[in-house]
PDB file of C-alpha atoms in Angstrom:
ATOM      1  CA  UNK A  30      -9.636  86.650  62.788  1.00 70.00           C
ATOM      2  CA  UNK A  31     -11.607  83.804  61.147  1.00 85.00           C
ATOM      3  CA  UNK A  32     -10.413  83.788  57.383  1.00 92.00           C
ATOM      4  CA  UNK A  33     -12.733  81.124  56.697  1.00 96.00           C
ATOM      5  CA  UNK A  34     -16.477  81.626  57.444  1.00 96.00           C
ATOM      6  CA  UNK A  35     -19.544  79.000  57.787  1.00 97.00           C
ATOM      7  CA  UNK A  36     -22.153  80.879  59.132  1.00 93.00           C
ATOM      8  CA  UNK A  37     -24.963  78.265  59.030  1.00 95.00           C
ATOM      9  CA  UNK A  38     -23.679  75.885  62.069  1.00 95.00           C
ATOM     10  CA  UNK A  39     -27.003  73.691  61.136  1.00 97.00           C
ATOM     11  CA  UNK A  40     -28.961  72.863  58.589  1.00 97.00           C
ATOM     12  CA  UNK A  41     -31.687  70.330  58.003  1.00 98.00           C
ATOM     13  CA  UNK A  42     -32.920  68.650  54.925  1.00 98.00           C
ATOM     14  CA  UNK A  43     -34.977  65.431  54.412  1.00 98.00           C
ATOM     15  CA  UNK A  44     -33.856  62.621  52.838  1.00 98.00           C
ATOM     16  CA  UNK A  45     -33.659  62.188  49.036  1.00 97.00           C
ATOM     17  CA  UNK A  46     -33.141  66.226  48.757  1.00 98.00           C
ATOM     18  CA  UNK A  47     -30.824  68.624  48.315  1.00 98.00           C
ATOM     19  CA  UNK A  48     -28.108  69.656  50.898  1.00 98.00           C
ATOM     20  CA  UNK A  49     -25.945  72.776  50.145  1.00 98.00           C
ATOM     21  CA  UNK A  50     -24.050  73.766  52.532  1.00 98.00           C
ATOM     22  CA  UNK A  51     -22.001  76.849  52.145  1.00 98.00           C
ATOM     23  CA  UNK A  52     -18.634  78.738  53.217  1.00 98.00           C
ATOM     24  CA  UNK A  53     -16.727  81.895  52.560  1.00 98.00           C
ATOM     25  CA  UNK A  54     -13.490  83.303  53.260  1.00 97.00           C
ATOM     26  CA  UNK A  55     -11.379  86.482  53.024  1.00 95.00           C
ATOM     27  CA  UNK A  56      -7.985  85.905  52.155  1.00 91.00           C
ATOM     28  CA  UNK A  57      -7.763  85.848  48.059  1.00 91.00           C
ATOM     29  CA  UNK A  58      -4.831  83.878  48.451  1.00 88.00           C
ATOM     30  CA  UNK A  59      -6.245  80.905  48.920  1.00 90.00           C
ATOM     31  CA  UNK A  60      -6.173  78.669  45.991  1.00 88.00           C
ATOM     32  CA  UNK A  61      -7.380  75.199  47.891  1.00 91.00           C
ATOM     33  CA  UNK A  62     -10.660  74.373  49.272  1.00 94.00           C
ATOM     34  CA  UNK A  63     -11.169  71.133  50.814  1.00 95.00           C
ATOM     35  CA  UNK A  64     -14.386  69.842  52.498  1.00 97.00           C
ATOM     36  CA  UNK A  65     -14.055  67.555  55.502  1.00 97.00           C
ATOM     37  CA  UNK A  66     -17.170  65.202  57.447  1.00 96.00           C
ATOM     38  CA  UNK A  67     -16.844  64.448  61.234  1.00 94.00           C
ATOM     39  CA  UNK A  68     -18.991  62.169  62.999  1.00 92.00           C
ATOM     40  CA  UNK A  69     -19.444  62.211  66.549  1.00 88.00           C
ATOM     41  CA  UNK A  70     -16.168  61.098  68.235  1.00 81.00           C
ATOM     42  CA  UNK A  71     -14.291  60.764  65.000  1.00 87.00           C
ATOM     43  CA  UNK A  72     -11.492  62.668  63.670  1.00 90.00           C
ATOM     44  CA  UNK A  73     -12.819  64.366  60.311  1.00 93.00           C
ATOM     45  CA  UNK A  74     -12.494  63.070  57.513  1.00 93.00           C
ATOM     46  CA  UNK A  75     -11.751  64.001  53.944  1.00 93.00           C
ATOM     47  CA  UNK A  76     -14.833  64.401  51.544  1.00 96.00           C
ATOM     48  CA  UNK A  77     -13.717  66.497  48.375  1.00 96.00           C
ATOM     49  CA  UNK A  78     -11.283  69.261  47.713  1.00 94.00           C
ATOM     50  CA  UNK A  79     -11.170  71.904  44.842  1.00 95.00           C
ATOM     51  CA  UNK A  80      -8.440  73.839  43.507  1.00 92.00           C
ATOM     52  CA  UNK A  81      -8.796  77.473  42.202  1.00 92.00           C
ATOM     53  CA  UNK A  82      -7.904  76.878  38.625  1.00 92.00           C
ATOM     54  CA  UNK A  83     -11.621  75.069  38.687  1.00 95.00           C
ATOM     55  CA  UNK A  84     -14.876  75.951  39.615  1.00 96.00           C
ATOM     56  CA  UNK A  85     -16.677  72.867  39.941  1.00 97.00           C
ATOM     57  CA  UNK A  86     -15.685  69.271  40.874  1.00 97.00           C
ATOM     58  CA  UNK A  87     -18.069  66.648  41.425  1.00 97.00           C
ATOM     59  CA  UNK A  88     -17.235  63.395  43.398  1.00 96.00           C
ATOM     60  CA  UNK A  89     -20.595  60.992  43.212  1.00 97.00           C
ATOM     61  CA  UNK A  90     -22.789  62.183  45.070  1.00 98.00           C
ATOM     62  CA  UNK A  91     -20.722  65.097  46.371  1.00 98.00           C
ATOM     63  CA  UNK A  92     -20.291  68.396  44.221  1.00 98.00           C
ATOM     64  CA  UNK A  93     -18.603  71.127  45.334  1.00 98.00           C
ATOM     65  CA  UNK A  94     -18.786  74.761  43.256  1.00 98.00           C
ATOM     66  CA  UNK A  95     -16.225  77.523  43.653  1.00 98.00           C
ATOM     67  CA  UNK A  96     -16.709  81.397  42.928  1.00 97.00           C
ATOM     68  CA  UNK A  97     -13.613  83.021  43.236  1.00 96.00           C
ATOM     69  CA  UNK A  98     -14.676  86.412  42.994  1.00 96.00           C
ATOM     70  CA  UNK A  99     -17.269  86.080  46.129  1.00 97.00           C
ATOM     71  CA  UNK A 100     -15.072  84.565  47.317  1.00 97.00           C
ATOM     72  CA  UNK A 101     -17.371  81.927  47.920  1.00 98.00           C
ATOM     73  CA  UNK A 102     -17.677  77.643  47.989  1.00 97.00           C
ATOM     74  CA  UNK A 103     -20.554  75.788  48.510  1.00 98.00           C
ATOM     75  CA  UNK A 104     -20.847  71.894  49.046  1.00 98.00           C
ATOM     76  CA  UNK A 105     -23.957  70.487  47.293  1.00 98.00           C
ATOM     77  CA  UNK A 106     -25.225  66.720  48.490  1.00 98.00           C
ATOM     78  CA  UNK A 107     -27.791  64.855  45.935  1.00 97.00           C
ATOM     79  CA  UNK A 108     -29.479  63.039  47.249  1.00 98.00           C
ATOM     80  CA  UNK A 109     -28.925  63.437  50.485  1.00 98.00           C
ATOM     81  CA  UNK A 110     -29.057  60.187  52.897  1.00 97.00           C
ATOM     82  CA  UNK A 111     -29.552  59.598  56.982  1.00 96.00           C
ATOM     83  CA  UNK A 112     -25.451  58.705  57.194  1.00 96.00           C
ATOM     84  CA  UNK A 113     -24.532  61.983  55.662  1.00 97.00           C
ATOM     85  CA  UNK A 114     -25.208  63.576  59.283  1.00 97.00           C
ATOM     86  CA  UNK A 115     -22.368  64.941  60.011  1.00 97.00           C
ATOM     87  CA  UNK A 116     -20.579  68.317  61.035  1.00 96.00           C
ATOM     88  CA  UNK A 117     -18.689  69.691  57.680  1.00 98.00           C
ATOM     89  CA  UNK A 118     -16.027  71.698  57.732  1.00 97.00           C
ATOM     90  CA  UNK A 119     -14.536  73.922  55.007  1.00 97.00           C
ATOM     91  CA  UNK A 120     -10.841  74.422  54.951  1.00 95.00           C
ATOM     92  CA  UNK A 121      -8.437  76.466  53.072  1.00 93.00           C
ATOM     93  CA  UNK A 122      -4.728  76.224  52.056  1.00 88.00           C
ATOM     94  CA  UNK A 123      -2.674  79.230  50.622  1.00 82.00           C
ATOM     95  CA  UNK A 124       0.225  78.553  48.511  1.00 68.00           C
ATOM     96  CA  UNK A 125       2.503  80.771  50.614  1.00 60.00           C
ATOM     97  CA  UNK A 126       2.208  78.218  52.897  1.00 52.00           C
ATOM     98  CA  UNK A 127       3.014  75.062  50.844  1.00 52.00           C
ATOM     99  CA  UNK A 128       6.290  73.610  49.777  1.00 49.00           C
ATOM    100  CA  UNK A 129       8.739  74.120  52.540  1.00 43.00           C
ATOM    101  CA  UNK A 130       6.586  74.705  55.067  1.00 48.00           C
ATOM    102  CA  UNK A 131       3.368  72.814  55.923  1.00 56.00           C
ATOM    103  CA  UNK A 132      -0.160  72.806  53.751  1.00 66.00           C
ATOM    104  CA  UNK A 133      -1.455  74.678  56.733  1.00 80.00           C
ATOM    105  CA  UNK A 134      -5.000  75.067  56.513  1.00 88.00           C
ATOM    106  CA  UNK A 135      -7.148  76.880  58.001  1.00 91.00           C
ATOM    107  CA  UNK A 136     -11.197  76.142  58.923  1.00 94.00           C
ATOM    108  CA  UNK A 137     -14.520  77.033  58.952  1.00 96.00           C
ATOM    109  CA  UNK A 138     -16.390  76.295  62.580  1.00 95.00           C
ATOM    110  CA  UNK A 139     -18.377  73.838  60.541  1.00 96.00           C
ATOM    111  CA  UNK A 140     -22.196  73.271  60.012  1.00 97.00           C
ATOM    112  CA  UNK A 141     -24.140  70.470  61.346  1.00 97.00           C
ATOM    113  CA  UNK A 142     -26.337  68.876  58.915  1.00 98.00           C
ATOM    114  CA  UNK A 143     -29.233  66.638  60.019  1.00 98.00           C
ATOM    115  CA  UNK A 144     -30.724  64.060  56.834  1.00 98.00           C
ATOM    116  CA  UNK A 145     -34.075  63.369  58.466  1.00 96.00           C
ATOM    117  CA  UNK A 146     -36.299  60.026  56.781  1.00 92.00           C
TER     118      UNK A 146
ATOM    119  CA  UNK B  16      -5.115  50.058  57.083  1.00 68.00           C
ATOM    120  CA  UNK B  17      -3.070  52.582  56.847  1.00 65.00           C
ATOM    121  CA  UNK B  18      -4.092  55.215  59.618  1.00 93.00           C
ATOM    122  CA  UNK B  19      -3.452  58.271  62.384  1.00 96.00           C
ATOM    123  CA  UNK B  20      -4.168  56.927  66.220  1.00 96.00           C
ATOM    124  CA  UNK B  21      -4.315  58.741  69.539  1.00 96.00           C
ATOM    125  CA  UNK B  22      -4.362  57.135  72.799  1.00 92.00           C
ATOM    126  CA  UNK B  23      -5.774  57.809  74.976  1.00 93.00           C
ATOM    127  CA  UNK B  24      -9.055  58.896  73.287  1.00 94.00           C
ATOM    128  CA  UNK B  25     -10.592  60.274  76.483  1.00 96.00           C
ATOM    129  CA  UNK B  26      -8.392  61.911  78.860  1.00 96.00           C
ATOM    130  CA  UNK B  27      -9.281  63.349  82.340  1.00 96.00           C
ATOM    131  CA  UNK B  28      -6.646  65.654  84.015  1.00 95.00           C
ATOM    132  CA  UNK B  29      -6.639  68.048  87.499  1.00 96.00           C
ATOM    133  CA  UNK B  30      -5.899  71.505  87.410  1.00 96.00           C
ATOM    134  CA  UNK B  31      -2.624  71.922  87.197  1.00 96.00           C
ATOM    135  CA  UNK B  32      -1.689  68.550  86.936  1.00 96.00           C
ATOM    136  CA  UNK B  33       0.715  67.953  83.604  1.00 96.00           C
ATOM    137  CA  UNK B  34      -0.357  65.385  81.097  1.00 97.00           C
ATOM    138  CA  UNK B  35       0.677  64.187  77.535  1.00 97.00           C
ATOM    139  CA  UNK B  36      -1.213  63.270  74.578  1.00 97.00           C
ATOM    140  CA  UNK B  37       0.249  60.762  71.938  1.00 97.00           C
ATOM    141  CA  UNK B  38      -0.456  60.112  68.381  1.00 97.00           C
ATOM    142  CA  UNK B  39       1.001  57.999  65.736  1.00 97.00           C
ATOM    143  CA  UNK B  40       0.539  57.408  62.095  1.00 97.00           C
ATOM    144  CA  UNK B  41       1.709  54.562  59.691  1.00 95.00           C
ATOM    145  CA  UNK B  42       1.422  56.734  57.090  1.00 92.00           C
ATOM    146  CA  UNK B  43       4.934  57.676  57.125  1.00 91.00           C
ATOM    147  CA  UNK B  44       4.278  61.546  56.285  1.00 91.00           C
ATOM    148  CA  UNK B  45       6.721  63.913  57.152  1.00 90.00           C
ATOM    149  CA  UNK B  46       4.249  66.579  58.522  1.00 91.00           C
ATOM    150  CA  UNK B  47       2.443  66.301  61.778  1.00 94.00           C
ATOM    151  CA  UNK B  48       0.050  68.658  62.843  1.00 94.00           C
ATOM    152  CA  UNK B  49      -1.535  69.394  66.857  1.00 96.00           C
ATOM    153  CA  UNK B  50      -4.717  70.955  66.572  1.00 96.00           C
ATOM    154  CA  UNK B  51      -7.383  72.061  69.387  1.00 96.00           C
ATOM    155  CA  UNK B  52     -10.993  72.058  69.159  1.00 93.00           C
ATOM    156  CA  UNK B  53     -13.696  73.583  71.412  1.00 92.00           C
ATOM    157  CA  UNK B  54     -17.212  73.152  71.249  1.00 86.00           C
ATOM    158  CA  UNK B  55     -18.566  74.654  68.161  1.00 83.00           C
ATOM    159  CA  UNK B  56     -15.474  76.342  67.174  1.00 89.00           C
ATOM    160  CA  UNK B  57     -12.935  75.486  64.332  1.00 92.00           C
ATOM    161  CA  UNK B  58      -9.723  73.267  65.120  1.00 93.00           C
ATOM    162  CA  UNK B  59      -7.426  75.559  65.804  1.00 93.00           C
ATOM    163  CA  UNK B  60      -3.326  74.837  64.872  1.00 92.00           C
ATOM    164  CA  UNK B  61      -0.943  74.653  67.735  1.00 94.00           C
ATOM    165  CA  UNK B  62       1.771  73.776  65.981  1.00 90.00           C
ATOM    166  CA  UNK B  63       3.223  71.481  63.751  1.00 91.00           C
ATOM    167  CA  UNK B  64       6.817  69.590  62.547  1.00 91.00           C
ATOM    168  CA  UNK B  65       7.907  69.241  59.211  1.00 88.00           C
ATOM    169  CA  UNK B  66       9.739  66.369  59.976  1.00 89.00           C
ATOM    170  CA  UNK B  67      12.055  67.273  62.715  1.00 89.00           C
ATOM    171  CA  UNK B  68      11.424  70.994  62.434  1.00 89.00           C
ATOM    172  CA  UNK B  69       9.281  72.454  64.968  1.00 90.00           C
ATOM    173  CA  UNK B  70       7.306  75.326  64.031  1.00 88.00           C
ATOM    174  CA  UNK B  71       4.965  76.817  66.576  1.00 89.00           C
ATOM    175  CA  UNK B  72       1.805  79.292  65.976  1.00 88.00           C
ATOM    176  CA  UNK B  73       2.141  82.882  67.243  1.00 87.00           C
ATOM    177  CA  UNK B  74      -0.878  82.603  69.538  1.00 90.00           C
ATOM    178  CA  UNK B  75      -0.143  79.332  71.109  1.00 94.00           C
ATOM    179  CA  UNK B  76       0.562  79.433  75.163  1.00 93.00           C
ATOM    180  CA  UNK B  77       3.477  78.825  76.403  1.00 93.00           C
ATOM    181  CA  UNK B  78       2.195  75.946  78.736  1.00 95.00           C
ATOM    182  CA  UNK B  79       1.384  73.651  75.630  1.00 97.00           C
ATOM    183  CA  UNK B  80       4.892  72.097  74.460  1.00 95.00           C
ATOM    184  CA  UNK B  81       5.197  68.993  71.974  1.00 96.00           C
ATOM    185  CA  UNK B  82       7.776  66.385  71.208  1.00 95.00           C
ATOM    186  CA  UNK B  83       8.352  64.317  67.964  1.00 96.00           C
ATOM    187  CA  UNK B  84      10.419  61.877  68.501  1.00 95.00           C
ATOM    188  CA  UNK B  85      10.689  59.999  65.401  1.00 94.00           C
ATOM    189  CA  UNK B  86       7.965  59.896  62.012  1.00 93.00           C
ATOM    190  CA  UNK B  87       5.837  57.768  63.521  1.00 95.00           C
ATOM    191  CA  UNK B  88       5.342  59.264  67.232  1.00 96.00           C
ATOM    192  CA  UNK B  89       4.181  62.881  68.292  1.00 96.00           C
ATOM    193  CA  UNK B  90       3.391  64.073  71.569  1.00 97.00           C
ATOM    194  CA  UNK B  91       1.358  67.090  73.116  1.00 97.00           C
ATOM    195  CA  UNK B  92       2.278  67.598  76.706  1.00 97.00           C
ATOM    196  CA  UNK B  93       0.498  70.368  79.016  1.00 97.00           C
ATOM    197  CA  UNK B  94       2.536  71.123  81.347  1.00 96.00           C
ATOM    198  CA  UNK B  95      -0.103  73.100  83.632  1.00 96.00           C
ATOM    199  CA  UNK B  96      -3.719  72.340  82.228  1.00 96.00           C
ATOM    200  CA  UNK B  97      -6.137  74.802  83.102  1.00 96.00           C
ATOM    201  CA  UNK B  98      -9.767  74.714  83.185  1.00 95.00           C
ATOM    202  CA  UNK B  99      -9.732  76.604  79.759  1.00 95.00           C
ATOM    203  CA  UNK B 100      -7.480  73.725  78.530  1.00 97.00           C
ATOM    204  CA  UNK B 101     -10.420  71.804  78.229  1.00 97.00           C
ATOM    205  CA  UNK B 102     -11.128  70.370  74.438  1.00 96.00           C
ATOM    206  CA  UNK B 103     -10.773  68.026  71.965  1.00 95.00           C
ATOM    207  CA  UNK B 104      -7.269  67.791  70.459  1.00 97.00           C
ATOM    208  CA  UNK B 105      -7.122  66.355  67.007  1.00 96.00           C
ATOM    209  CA  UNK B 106      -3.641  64.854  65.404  1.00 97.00           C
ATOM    210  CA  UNK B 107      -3.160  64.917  61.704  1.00 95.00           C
ATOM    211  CA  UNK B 108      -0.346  64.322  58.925  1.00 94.00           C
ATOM    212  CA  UNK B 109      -0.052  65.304  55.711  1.00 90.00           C
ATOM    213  CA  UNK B 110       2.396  64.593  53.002  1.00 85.00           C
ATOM    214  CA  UNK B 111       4.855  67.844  52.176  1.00 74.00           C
ATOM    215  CA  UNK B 112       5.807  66.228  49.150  1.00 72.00           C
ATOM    216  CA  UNK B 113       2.134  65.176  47.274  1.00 69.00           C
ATOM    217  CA  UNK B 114       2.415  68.067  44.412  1.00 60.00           C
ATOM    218  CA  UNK B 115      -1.343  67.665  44.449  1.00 61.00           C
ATOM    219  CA  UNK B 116      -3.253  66.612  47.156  1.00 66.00           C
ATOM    220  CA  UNK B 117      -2.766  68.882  50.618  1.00 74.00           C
ATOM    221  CA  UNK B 118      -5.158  66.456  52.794  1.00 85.00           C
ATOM    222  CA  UNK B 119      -4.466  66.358  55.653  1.00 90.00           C
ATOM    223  CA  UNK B 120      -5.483  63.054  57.710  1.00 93.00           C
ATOM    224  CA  UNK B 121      -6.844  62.990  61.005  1.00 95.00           C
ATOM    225  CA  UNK B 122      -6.570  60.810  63.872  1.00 96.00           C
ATOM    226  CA  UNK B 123     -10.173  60.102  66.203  1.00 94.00           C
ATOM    227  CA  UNK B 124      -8.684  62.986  68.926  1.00 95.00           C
ATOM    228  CA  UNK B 125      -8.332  62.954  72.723  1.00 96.00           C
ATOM    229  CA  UNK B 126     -11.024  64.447  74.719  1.00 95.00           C
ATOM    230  CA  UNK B 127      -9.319  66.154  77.417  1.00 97.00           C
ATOM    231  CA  UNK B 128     -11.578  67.065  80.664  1.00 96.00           C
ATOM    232  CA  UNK B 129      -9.148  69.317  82.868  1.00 96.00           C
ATOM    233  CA  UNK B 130     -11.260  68.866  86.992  1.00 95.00           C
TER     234      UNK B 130
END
């Protein structure tokens, strides 16, 4: 059962405009979002993270916005360059799961975005 | 730099045929983390130790076993790999006791091909 949903695996958007790439989940537990980048044959990487006492946190170019009662996040890229092609993945992290146990989170398939000249 | 590595990063097995995966970190986080990831699908948890406490998802097969060692040093082994074994297999850490950031960092992975 995938808690956490991307259902755009690509998405394609010329240089100098907007990305937003976009993720959902079910469990309303969740109070941690974090956005990761993977390049081919890399490990992903961290990007930007929100927590659920916010609904917006911006990070350069990098802003991602958080509705809680959609239960919706969406990561927004201006201006998008050629090196942001990457696969994104949204993640999740409960506070259940925190403290004495592991900041287990759990992830979105991810969405492929192409920054074309 | 500090960082997670996994060796080897490509990995060809035969059916059947037991193999191990390493990783290790000099981040010195207490929490290591085994994930698997097929095409197009998210990384999926196998299991992970909070320092030297195993603790191992519900829906992970019996034929995937791991070994930690000491902080540094984690190990995936597969004791039978099966064709369906076949995926990428990403190592991470986090830090248990960060009250604010639950990152987790990820090593480049091990492409396993199972023949």
């Amino acid at each position: 059962d995938q808690q956490v949903k991307q259902n755009s695996p690509s998405l394609s958007v010329q240089e100098g405009r907007i990305s937003i790439l976009n993720c959902d989940y079910t469990n309303s537990m969740f109070d941690y979002f974090l956005w990761y980048k993977k390049y081919p044959a890399e490990g992903p990487t961290f990007l930007i993270s929100i927590s659920s006492i916010k609904d917006k946190n911006e990070d350069g170019r990098f802003t991602v916005f958080l509705n809680k009662s959609a239960k919706h996040l969406s990561l927004h890229i201006v201006p998008s360059q050629p090196g942001d092609s990457a696969v994104y993945f949204c993640a999740a992290s409960a506070r259940e799961n925190r403290g004495s146990t592991l900041g287990r989170l759990y992830f979105g398939r991810g969405t492929q975005l192409t920054v074309w000249p | 730099d500090a960082m997670v590595i996994q060796n080897p990063r490509y990995q060809v097995t035969q059916f059947g045929k037991p193999v191990t995966l390493s990783c290790s970190q000099t981040l010195n986080h207490n929490v290591m983390y085994w994930y698997q990831q097929k095409s197009s699908q998210a990384p999926k948890l196998l299991f992970h130790y909070y320092d030297k406490d195993f603790n191992n998802e519900a829906d992970t097969p019996d034929n995937f076993q791991s070994r930690r060692p000491n902080t540094s040093f984690c190990f995936l082994d597969i004791r039978s790999p099966g064709l369906g074994d076949a995926a990428m297999y990403l190592c991470a850490t986090s830090n248990a006791h960060d009250p604010v950031s639950y990152e987790q960092y990820f090593g480049p992975g091990t492409r396993l091909t199972v023949t």
